[in-house]
CSV table of C-alpha atoms and ligand atoms in Angstrom, one decimal:
chain,number,residue,atom,x,y,z
A,1,MET,CA,59.6,2.1,51.9
A,2,ASP,CA,59.5,1.4,55.9
A,3,LEU,CA,61.8,-0.8,57.5
A,4,TYR,CA,60.1,-3.1,59.1
A,5,CYS,CA,62.4,-5.7,62.4
A,6,LEU,CA,61.4,-9.1,61.8
A,7,LYS,CA,62.5,-9.9,65.1
A,8,CYS,CA,60.4,-7.2,67.5
A,9,ARG,CA,57.8,-7.8,64.4
A,10,LYS,CA,57.7,-3.6,64.3
A,11,TYR,CA,58.6,-0.7,62.4
A,12,ASP,CA,61.3,1.6,63.1
A,13,TYR,CA,64.3,3.6,62.2
A,14,ARG,CA,67.5,2.6,61.4
A,15,ASN,CA,69.5,4.8,64.0
A,16,ARG,CA,67.7,4.5,67.0
A,17,HIS,CA,66.6,0.2,66.2
A,18,LYS,CA,68.4,-2.1,68.6
A,19,CYS,CA,68.7,-5.0,67.0
A,20,ASP,CA,71.2,-6.6,64.0
A,21,ILE,CA,70.8,-4.5,61.8
A,22,LEU,CA,70.7,-7.4,59.2
A,23,SER,CA,67.0,-7.6,60.8
A,24,LEU,CA,65.9,-5.0,60.2
A,25,VAL,CA,64.2,-4.7,57.0
A,26,PRO,CA,62.6,-3.0,54.5
A,27,VAL,CA,58.7,-3.8,53.8
A,28,THR,CA,55.2,-2.3,52.4
A,29,ARG,CA,52.8,-2.4,55.1
A,30,GLN,CA,50.2,-4.7,53.1
A,31,CYS,CA,53.6,-7.1,52.9
A,32,ARG,CA,54.3,-6.8,56.8
A,33,THR,CA,51.8,-10.5,57.5
A,34,LEU,CA,54.0,-11.8,54.4
A,35,ALA,CA,57.3,-11.3,56.0
A,36,ASP,CA,56.6,-12.2,59.3
A,37,LYS,CA,55.2,-15.4,57.7
A,38,LEU,CA,58.0,-16.3,55.9
A,39,PHE,CA,61.4,-15.5,59.0
A,40,GLU,CA,59.1,-17.1,60.7
A,41,LEU,CA,59.6,-20.5,58.5
A,42,GLY,CA,63.1,-19.7,58.2
A,43,VAL,CA,63.4,-18.1,54.8
A,44,GLU,CA,65.0,-14.6,55.3
A,45,PRO,CA,63.9,-12.2,53.3
A,46,LEU,CA,66.1,-8.9,52.5
A,47,SER,CA,62.9,-6.9,51.4
A,48,VAL,CA,59.8,-7.5,50.7
A,49,ALA,CA,57.8,-5.0,48.6
A,50,HIS,CA,54.0,-5.2,46.7
A,51,PHE,CA,53.5,-2.5,43.1
A,52,THR,CA,50.6,-1.6,41.5
A,53,GLN,CA,50.5,0.8,38.5
A,54,PRO,CA,47.9,1.0,36.3
A,55,VAL,CA,48.3,-0.5,32.8
A,56,VAL,CA,48.4,2.9,30.1
A,57,GLY,CA,46.3,3.6,27.7
A,58,SER,CA,43.2,1.2,30.2
A,59,GLU,CA,41.2,2.4,32.9
A,60,TYR,CA,40.4,-0.9,34.0
A,61,LYS,CA,43.4,-2.6,34.6
A,62,TYR,CA,46.4,-2.9,36.9
A,63,ILE,CA,50.0,-4.2,37.1
A,64,ILE,CA,50.3,-6.0,40.1
A,65,SER,CA,53.6,-7.2,41.5
A,66,ILE,CA,55.0,-8.3,44.8
A,67,HIS,CA,58.7,-8.8,44.4
A,68,ILE,CA,60.3,-10.5,47.4
A,69,GLU,CA,64.4,-10.1,47.8
A,70,LEU,CA,66.0,-13.3,49.6
A,71,ARG,CA,69.3,-13.5,51.5
A,72,HIS,CA,69.9,-16.9,50.6
A,73,SER,CA,69.5,-19.3,47.5
A,74,TYR,CA,67.3,-21.2,48.9
A,75,PRO,CA,65.9,-25.2,46.9
A,76,VAL,CA,63.9,-24.3,44.7
A,77,ASP,CA,61.4,-26.7,46.0
A,78,ILE,CA,61.7,-25.6,49.9
A,79,LEU,CA,58.1,-23.4,49.9
A,80,GLY,CA,56.6,-26.2,47.5
A,81,ASP,CA,54.7,-26.1,44.1
A,82,LEU,CA,54.4,-22.6,44.3
A,83,PRO,CA,50.8,-21.2,43.6
A,84,ILE,CA,50.0,-19.7,40.0
A,85,LYS,CA,51.4,-16.6,39.0
A,86,TRP,CA,54.1,-17.0,41.8
A,87,ARG,CA,57.8,-18.3,41.3
A,88,TRP,CA,62.0,-17.2,41.0
A,89,PHE,CA,64.3,-16.3,40.0
A,90,THR,CA,67.6,-14.9,40.7
A,91,GLU,CA,68.4,-11.0,39.5
A,92,THR,CA,71.4,-10.3,38.4
A,93,ILE,CA,71.6,-6.7,37.4
A,94,SER,CA,71.6,-3.9,39.7
A,95,GLU,CA,70.5,-0.4,39.1
A,96,ASP,CA,74.0,0.5,38.2
A,97,HIS,CA,75.0,-2.4,35.9
A,98,THR,CA,77.8,-4.0,38.6
A,99,PRO,CA,76.4,-7.7,38.3
A,100,LEU,CA,74.6,-9.9,41.7
A,101,SER,CA,73.1,-12.5,42.5
A,102,ILE,CA,70.5,-12.2,43.9
A,103,PRO,CA,67.4,-14.4,44.6
A,104,VAL,CA,64.2,-13.4,44.5
A,105,LEU,CA,60.6,-15.0,45.1
A,106,THR,CA,57.7,-12.8,43.1
A,107,TYR,CA,54.2,-12.3,42.0
A,108,TYR,CA,53.0,-10.8,38.9
A,109,GLU,CA,49.3,-10.3,37.1
A,110,THR,CA,47.2,-7.9,35.7
A,111,TYR,CA,43.8,-7.1,37.5
A,112,CYS,CA,41.1,-5.7,35.8
A,113,TYR,CA,39.1,-3.6,37.8
A,114,ASP,CA,35.1,-5.5,38.7
A,115,GLY,CA,33.6,-1.9,39.8
A,116,VAL,CA,33.7,-3.9,42.9
A,117,LYS,CA,37.5,-5.1,44.8
A,118,SER,CA,39.8,-2.3,43.9
A,119,VAL,CA,43.0,-2.9,43.2
A,120,ASP,CA,44.3,-2.4,46.9
A,121,ASP,CA,42.0,-4.9,48.3
A,122,ARG,CA,43.4,-7.6,45.2
A,123,VAL,CA,46.3,-6.8,47.2
A,124,LYS,CA,45.9,-7.7,50.1
A,125,GLN,CA,43.7,-11.2,49.1
A,126,VAL,CA,46.9,-12.3,46.9
A,127,ILE,CA,48.7,-11.6,50.2
A,128,ASP,CA,47.0,-13.5,52.4
A,129,GLY,CA,46.1,-15.8,50.6
A,130,PHE,CA,49.7,-16.4,50.0
A,131,VAL,CA,50.6,-16.4,53.7
A,132,ASP,CA,47.6,-19.0,54.0
A,133,TYR,CA,49.7,-21.4,51.7
A,134,LEU,CA,52.7,-21.1,53.2
A,135,ASP,CA,51.0,-22.2,56.3
A,136,THR,CA,49.2,-25.1,55.0
A,137,PHE,CA,51.7,-26.2,52.5
A,138,ARG,CA,53.8,-28.0,55.0
A,139,ASP,CA,55.1,-28.3,58.8
A,140,PRO,CA,56.8,-24.9,59.5
A,141,GLN,CA,58.9,-26.7,62.4
A,142,ALA,CA,60.2,-28.9,59.8
A,143,THR,CA,61.5,-26.2,57.2
A,144,LYS,CA,62.4,-24.6,59.4
A,145,SER,CA,65.1,-27.1,60.7
A,146,ILE,CA,66.0,-27.7,57.7
A,147,LEU,CA,66.8,-24.0,56.4
A,148,MET,CA,69.1,-24.1,59.7
A,149,LEU,CA,70.7,-26.5,59.2
A,150,MET,CA,71.6,-25.3,56.0
A,151,TYR,CA,72.3,-21.6,57.0
A,152,ASP,CA,73.4,-20.8,60.2
B,201,ZN,ZN1,64.0,-5.8,66.0
């Protein structure tokens, strides 16, 4: 996964980039618009990634998941009533079994390839749909003001 600077809106290398290290986060290419939109709203991601994998034993089915780790435990209603299949949870077990508490926003579906829309096309559709949702659900300036009061 490539490192993406949320402030400069570009991909760069850690040892070369001039910004605060916290603004440089792993973001998959397809998730870039989503990372930008969340940051614009004041919801700071630690990483934004999507994953796809074929369902074992099936030629047509794929698991699609989108995993967004966040810097703060935001109020669960800050992004409104999330669209279907999106949900909040707190990740509590790390790979090396140290306790942690990372708030995450996730999307999960089993996609059935219809012969027209590839799994990558479907990923793009899901991400674009969520960005559209974030664009329209509430006044972005109001959301950002609330979060700045809470976390700055
Ligand atoms: Zn930067």
